[in-house]
CSV table of C-alpha atoms and ligand atoms in Angstrom, one decimal:
chain,number,residue,atom,x,y,z
A,1,MET,CA,96.7,109.0,124.9
A,2,LYS,CA,93.7,106.9,125.9
A,3,LYS,CA,91.7,105.1,122.8
A,4,ALA,CA,94.5,106.6,120.8
A,5,PHE,CA,94.0,103.6,118.3
A,6,GLU,CA,90.9,104.2,117.5
A,7,LYS,CA,91.5,107.5,115.9
A,8,TYR,CA,94.4,105.9,113.3
A,9,ARG,CA,93.1,102.4,113.0
A,10,LEU,CA,91.6,102.0,109.6
A,11,GLU,CA,88.3,100.2,109.4
A,12,PRO,CA,87.9,97.5,106.7
A,13,ASP,CA,87.3,99.0,103.6
A,14,GLN,CA,87.9,102.3,104.5
A,15,LYS,CA,88.8,104.4,101.7
A,16,VAL,CA,92.4,106.4,102.1
A,17,GLN,CA,93.2,109.5,100.4
A,18,LEU,CA,96.9,110.1,102.0
A,19,ASN,CA,97.4,113.4,101.5
A,20,ASP,CA,94.2,114.0,103.8
A,21,TRP,CA,95.6,112.4,106.5
A,22,ASP,CA,97.7,115.0,108.8
A,23,THR,CA,101.2,113.8,109.3
A,24,LEU,CA,102.5,116.7,111.7
A,25,GLU,CA,99.3,116.7,114.2
A,26,THR,CA,99.4,115.6,117.6
A,27,SER,CA,95.7,115.9,118.5
A,28,ALA,CA,95.4,112.8,121.0
A,29,TRP,CA,98.3,114.4,123.3
A,30,ASP,CA,97.6,117.2,125.4
A,31,GLY,CA,101.0,118.0,126.7
A,32,GLY,CA,104.3,118.9,124.8
A,33,LYS,CA,107.4,117.0,123.6
A,34,LYS,CA,109.2,116.9,127.2
A,35,ASP,CA,105.8,115.0,128.9
A,36,ALA,CA,105.7,112.9,125.9
A,37,LYS,CA,109.5,111.6,126.0
A,38,LEU,CA,108.8,111.4,129.9
A,39,HIS,CA,105.3,109.3,129.3
A,40,LEU,CA,107.1,107.5,126.7
A,41,LEU,CA,109.4,106.2,129.5
A,42,GLU,CA,106.4,105.2,131.7
A,43,LEU,CA,105.2,103.2,128.7
A,44,ASN,CA,108.5,101.4,128.3
A,45,THR,CA,108.1,100.2,131.8
A,46,GLN,CA,104.4,99.1,131.2
A,47,LEU,CA,105.6,97.2,128.2
A,48,GLU,CA,108.4,95.4,129.7
A,49,LYS,CA,106.3,93.9,132.5
A,50,LEU,CA,103.4,92.9,129.9
A,51,GLN,CA,106.0,91.7,127.6
A,52,GLU,CA,107.2,89.5,130.4
A,53,LEU,CA,103.6,88.2,131.3
A,54,LEU,CA,103.7,87.0,127.5
A,55,TYR,CA,106.9,85.3,127.6
A,56,ALA,CA,105.8,83.8,131.0
A,57,GLU,CA,102.3,83.0,129.7
A,58,ARG,CA,103.7,81.7,126.2
A,59,LYS,CA,99.9,81.3,125.1
A,60,GLN,CA,99.5,84.3,122.6
A,61,ARG,CA,101.9,85.3,119.6
A,62,ILE,CA,102.5,89.4,118.5
A,63,LEU,CA,103.2,90.3,115.5
A,64,ILE,CA,104.1,93.9,114.6
A,65,VAL,CA,104.0,94.9,111.0
A,66,LEU,CA,105.9,98.6,110.5
A,67,GLN,CA,106.0,100.1,106.8
A,68,ALA,CA,106.9,103.5,105.8
A,69,MET,CA,108.3,105.7,103.3
A,70,ASP,CA,112.5,105.9,103.3
A,71,THR,CA,113.4,107.5,106.3
A,72,GLY,CA,110.1,107.3,108.1
A,73,GLY,CA,111.3,106.1,111.3
A,74,LYS,CA,111.1,102.4,111.7
A,75,ASP,CA,114.1,102.2,113.3
A,76,GLY,CA,113.4,104.9,115.7
A,77,VAL,CA,110.2,102.9,116.7
A,78,ILE,CA,112.3,100.1,117.8
A,79,ARG,CA,114.8,101.9,119.4
A,80,SER,CA,112.3,103.9,121.5
A,81,VAL,CA,109.3,101.8,121.5
A,82,PHE,CA,110.9,98.6,122.8
A,83,LYS,CA,113.7,100.1,125.1
A,84,GLY,CA,114.0,97.7,127.9
A,85,VAL,CA,112.2,94.9,127.0
A,86,ASN,CA,113.7,91.7,127.4
A,87,PRO,CA,115.6,90.8,124.2
A,88,SER,CA,114.7,87.0,124.8
A,89,GLY,CA,111.3,87.3,124.0
A,90,VAL,CA,111.0,89.8,121.2
A,91,ARG,CA,112.8,89.7,117.7
A,92,VAL,CA,113.3,92.0,114.4
A,93,ALA,CA,113.2,90.4,111.5
A,94,SER,CA,114.0,92.7,108.6
A,95,PHE,CA,113.2,91.9,104.9
A,96,LYS,CA,115.7,92.9,102.3
A,97,VAL,CA,115.5,92.6,98.7
A,98,PRO,CA,114.9,89.0,98.5
A,99,SER,CA,117.7,86.3,97.7
A,100,ALA,CA,118.1,84.1,95.3
A,101,LEU,CA,116.7,81.5,97.0
A,102,GLU,CA,114.1,83.4,98.3
A,103,LEU,CA,113.1,84.5,94.8
A,104,ASP,CA,112.7,80.7,94.2
A,105,HIS,CA,109.8,80.4,96.5
A,106,ASP,CA,106.8,82.2,96.7
A,107,TYR,CA,106.6,85.6,98.3
A,108,LEU,CA,105.4,84.8,101.3
A,109,TRP,CA,107.9,81.6,102.2
A,110,ARG,CA,110.7,84.1,104.1
A,111,ILE,CA,107.8,86.0,105.5
A,112,HIS,CA,106.0,82.6,107.0
A,113,LYS,CA,109.3,81.2,108.6
A,114,GLN,CA,109.6,84.6,110.8
A,115,ALA,CA,105.9,84.8,112.2
A,116,PRO,CA,106.1,84.8,115.8
A,117,ALA,CA,106.2,81.8,118.2
A,118,LYS,CA,104.1,81.3,121.3
A,119,GLY,CA,105.3,84.0,124.0
A,120,GLU,CA,107.0,86.0,121.7
A,121,ILE,CA,107.0,89.4,119.8
A,122,VAL,CA,108.4,89.7,116.2
A,123,ILE,CA,108.8,93.1,114.5
A,124,PHE,CA,108.7,93.1,110.8
A,125,ASN,CA,110.7,95.8,109.6
A,126,ARG,CA,109.4,95.8,106.3
A,127,SER,CA,107.6,92.9,105.4
A,128,HIS,CA,105.2,90.7,102.8
A,129,TYR,CA,103.8,94.2,102.0
A,130,GLU,CA,106.5,95.1,100.0
A,131,ASP,CA,105.4,92.2,97.5
A,132,VAL,CA,103.0,95.0,96.6
A,133,LEU,CA,104.7,97.9,96.9
A,134,VAL,CA,108.4,98.0,95.8
A,135,VAL,CA,107.9,95.3,93.5
A,136,ARG,CA,104.3,97.2,92.1
A,137,VAL,CA,106.4,100.3,91.9
A,138,HIS,CA,109.5,98.8,89.9
A,139,GLU,CA,107.0,96.6,88.0
A,140,LEU,CA,109.4,93.4,89.2
A,141,VAL,CA,106.2,91.5,88.5
A,142,SER,CA,103.1,92.2,86.0
A,143,GLU,CA,99.9,93.9,87.6
A,144,LYS,CA,98.5,90.7,87.0
A,145,VAL,CA,100.4,88.9,89.5
A,146,TRP,CA,100.6,91.6,92.2
A,147,LYS,CA,97.0,92.2,92.2
A,148,LYS,CA,96.2,88.8,93.0
A,149,ARG,CA,98.5,89.3,96.5
A,150,PHE,CA,96.2,91.5,98.1
A,151,ASP,CA,93.6,88.2,98.3
A,152,HIS,CA,96.7,86.2,99.6
A,153,ILE,CA,98.1,88.9,102.3
A,154,ASN,CA,94.4,88.5,103.7
A,155,ALA,CA,94.2,85.1,103.8
A,156,PHE,CA,97.6,84.5,105.2
A,157,GLU,CA,97.1,87.3,108.1
A,158,LYS,CA,93.7,85.9,108.6
A,159,MET,CA,95.4,82.1,109.1
A,160,LEU,CA,97.9,83.5,111.8
A,161,HIS,CA,95.1,85.3,113.7
A,162,ASP,CA,93.0,82.0,113.6
A,163,GLU,CA,95.8,80.3,114.8
A,164,GLY,CA,96.5,82.6,117.5
A,165,THR,CA,98.6,85.3,116.6
A,166,VAL,CA,97.8,89.1,117.3
A,167,ILE,CA,98.3,91.2,114.2
A,168,LEU,CA,99.0,95.2,114.8
A,169,LYS,CA,100.5,97.0,111.3
A,170,PHE,CA,101.5,100.3,111.4
A,171,PHE,CA,101.9,102.9,108.5
A,172,LEU,CA,104.6,105.5,109.7
A,173,HIS,CA,103.1,108.7,107.6
A,174,ILE,CA,105.7,111.5,106.9
A,175,SER,CA,105.2,114.2,104.4
A,176,LYS,CA,107.4,114.9,101.5
A,177,GLU,CA,108.6,117.4,103.1
A,178,GLU,CA,109.8,115.8,106.2
A,179,GLN,CA,111.7,113.2,104.0
A,180,LYS,CA,113.4,116.0,102.2
A,181,ILE,CA,114.9,117.3,105.8
A,182,ARG,CA,115.7,113.8,107.0
A,183,LEU,CA,117.7,112.8,103.8
A,184,GLN,CA,119.4,116.4,103.8
A,185,GLU,CA,120.5,115.4,107.4
A,186,ARG,CA,121.6,112.3,106.5
A,187,ILE,CA,124.0,113.9,104.0
A,188,ASP,CA,124.5,116.7,106.1
A,189,ASN,CA,125.7,114.4,109.5
A,190,PRO,CA,128.8,112.3,109.4
A,191,GLU,CA,127.6,109.7,111.9
A,192,LYS,CA,124.1,109.2,109.5
A,193,GLN,CA,126.0,109.2,106.2
A,194,TRP,CA,126.3,105.5,106.5
A,195,LYS,CA,122.5,105.4,106.0
A,196,PHE,CA,122.4,107.7,102.8
A,197,SER,CA,122.4,106.2,99.4
A,198,SER,CA,122.0,107.6,96.2
A,199,GLY,CA,119.2,105.2,95.5
A,200,ASP,CA,117.1,107.1,98.1
A,201,LEU,CA,117.0,109.6,95.4
A,202,LYS,CA,115.2,107.6,93.0
A,203,GLU,CA,112.8,106.2,95.3
A,204,ARG,CA,111.6,109.6,96.7
A,205,GLY,CA,111.4,110.7,92.5
A,206,LEU,CA,108.4,107.8,92.9
A,207,TRP,CA,106.8,109.4,96.1
A,208,ASP,CA,103.4,109.5,94.0
A,209,LYS,CA,103.9,106.2,92.7
A,210,TYR,CA,104.5,105.2,96.1
A,211,ARG,CA,101.5,106.9,97.6
A,212,ASP,CA,99.5,105.2,95.2
A,213,ALA,CA,100.3,101.9,96.2
A,214,TYR,CA,100.1,102.3,100.1
A,215,GLU,CA,96.6,103.8,99.4
A,216,ASP,CA,95.9,100.5,97.8
A,217,VAL,CA,97.7,98.5,100.5
A,218,LEU,CA,95.8,100.4,103.4
A,219,GLU,CA,92.7,100.0,101.9
A,220,LYS,CA,92.5,96.5,100.9
A,221,THR,CA,94.2,94.9,103.7
A,222,SER,CA,93.2,96.8,107.0
A,223,THR,CA,90.9,93.9,108.5
A,224,LYS,CA,88.9,92.8,112.1
A,225,SER,CA,91.9,90.4,112.8
A,226,ALA,CA,94.9,92.4,111.4
A,227,PRO,CA,94.2,96.5,111.4
A,228,TRP,CA,96.2,99.0,109.9
A,229,TYR,CA,97.3,102.2,111.7
A,230,ILE,CA,98.3,105.1,109.9
A,231,VAL,CA,100.5,107.0,112.8
A,232,PRO,CA,101.2,110.6,111.8
A,233,ALA,CA,105.3,110.2,111.8
A,234,ASP,CA,106.6,113.7,111.0
A,235,ARG,CA,106.7,114.2,115.1
A,236,ASN,CA,109.2,111.1,116.5
A,237,TRP,CA,108.0,111.4,119.8
A,238,TYR,CA,104.1,111.5,118.8
A,239,ARG,CA,104.8,108.4,117.0
A,240,ASN,CA,106.4,106.9,119.4
A,241,LEU,CA,103.4,107.5,121.8
A,242,ILE,CA,100.8,106.3,119.6
A,243,ILE,CA,102.6,103.0,118.5
A,244,SER,CA,103.4,102.2,122.3
A,245,THR,CA,99.9,103.0,123.2
A,246,VAL,CA,98.4,100.8,120.8
A,247,ILE,CA,100.6,98.4,121.5
A,248,ILE,CA,100.4,98.2,125.3
A,249,GLU,CA,96.8,98.7,125.2
A,250,THR,CA,96.0,95.5,123.0
A,251,LEU,CA,98.7,93.3,125.2
A,252,GLU,CA,96.4,94.6,128.3
A,253,SER,CA,93.2,93.4,126.4
A,254,LEU,CA,94.3,89.7,126.2
A,255,ASN,CA,93.9,89.0,129.8
A,256,MET,CA,97.4,87.2,130.4
A,257,LYS,CA,97.9,85.5,133.4
A,258,TYR,CA,101.5,83.9,134.9
A,259,PRO,CA,101.1,80.2,134.6
A,260,ALA,CA,100.3,78.6,138.1
A,261,ALA,CA,102.9,77.9,140.5
A,262,GLU,CA,103.8,74.4,141.6
A,263,ALA,CA,101.2,72.8,144.2
A,264,GLY,CA,102.6,73.3,147.5
A,265,ILE,CA,105.3,75.9,146.9
A,266,GLU,CA,104.3,78.5,149.8
A,267,LYS,CA,106.0,75.2,151.6
A,268,VAL,CA,109.0,75.6,150.1
A,269,VAL,CA,112.0,77.0,152.1
A,270,ILE,CA,115.9,77.0,150.7
A,271,ASP,CA,118.0,76.2,152.9
B,301,LIG,P1,115.8,100.1,105.4
B,301,LIG,O1,115.1,101.1,104.2
B,301,LIG,O2,114.8,99.1,105.9
B,301,LIG,O3,115.9,100.5,106.4
B,301,LIG,P2,117.7,98.9,103.5
B,301,LIG,O4,118.2,100.4,103.4
B,301,LIG,O5,118.8,97.5,103.4
B,301,LIG,O6,116.7,98.9,104.9
B,301,LIG,O7,116.4,98.6,102.2
B,301,LIG,C1,116.1,97.4,102.2
B,301,LIG,C2,115.6,97.4,100.6
B,301,LIG,O8,114.9,95.8,100.5
B,301,LIG,C3,114.4,98.4,100.2
B,301,LIG,O9,114.6,99.2,99.3
B,301,LIG,C4,113.1,97.4,99.6
B,301,LIG,O10,112.1,98.3,98.8
B,301,LIG,C5,114.1,96.2,99.6
B,301,LIG,N1,112.9,95.1,99.7
B,301,LIG,C6,112.4,94.7,100.8
B,301,LIG,N2,111.7,93.6,100.4
B,301,LIG,C7,111.8,93.5,99.0
B,301,LIG,C8,110.9,92.4,97.8
B,301,LIG,N3,110.1,91.9,98.5
B,301,LIG,N4,111.4,92.9,96.6
B,301,LIG,C9,112.0,93.8,96.2
B,301,LIG,N5,112.9,94.4,97.2
B,301,LIG,C10,112.9,94.3,98.4
């Protein structure tokens, strides 16, 4: 799983045809699913330690953006990749249909408020990218308005980066066939029925429009300071391995250190 990120990370301005990106491939992993699940447990422990260091050092801010078609597995990533991590230093911000108050502001207002503080990891479950995805597909604003947003978003993320936020963006790439299986599973399994809404079928009918919108997002907003990764996501275990590995390798590259202890601590004896 070494250097997994290089393969899936998009270079700035790289052209993207999502149909050319295999959703099923598992080429960065030599073993099978069982080994992968065991390896993920080791990665969970590594992430737990790195997150503790991040929290203790209180210098870096980490922002992880998750975007996907419906059933793409955002919730699964949050559950599996962050298993065991101390909840004090990790927060999930989920972005739903904006409230009336949010709509009264610019679209980045609610986003910026949720950006990570020093020592914190924040996971965006959906994000400002909805404002060039669902908003575009459903024509909630005019083309003239959403087209300008790619520049705003790049400038906003550059500002966060320049001010010390590390940004990783993952597009969980599933096939339309896999979405069919997952939606059917939601209908058939009484414990998953709560996740299904008939609106999901309407969105599925707009698959090609969403794919085109995603291709634009990926081409226009993968930057050196806030890269996109296209993660093959039909197999949950592989998706989890890639994302976990990328996050760990990124945290390792930050050369974090525990803060210095108080002078003379070695002489202190508790009685
Ligand atoms: P999820 O699918 O992420 O698990 P929900 O089922 O509650 O969560 O869906 C959230 C909905 O909010 C999605 O349909 C998404 O497209 C919508 N949404 C998010 N951001 C916006 C936005 N800025 N404008 C319009 N709709 C949005």
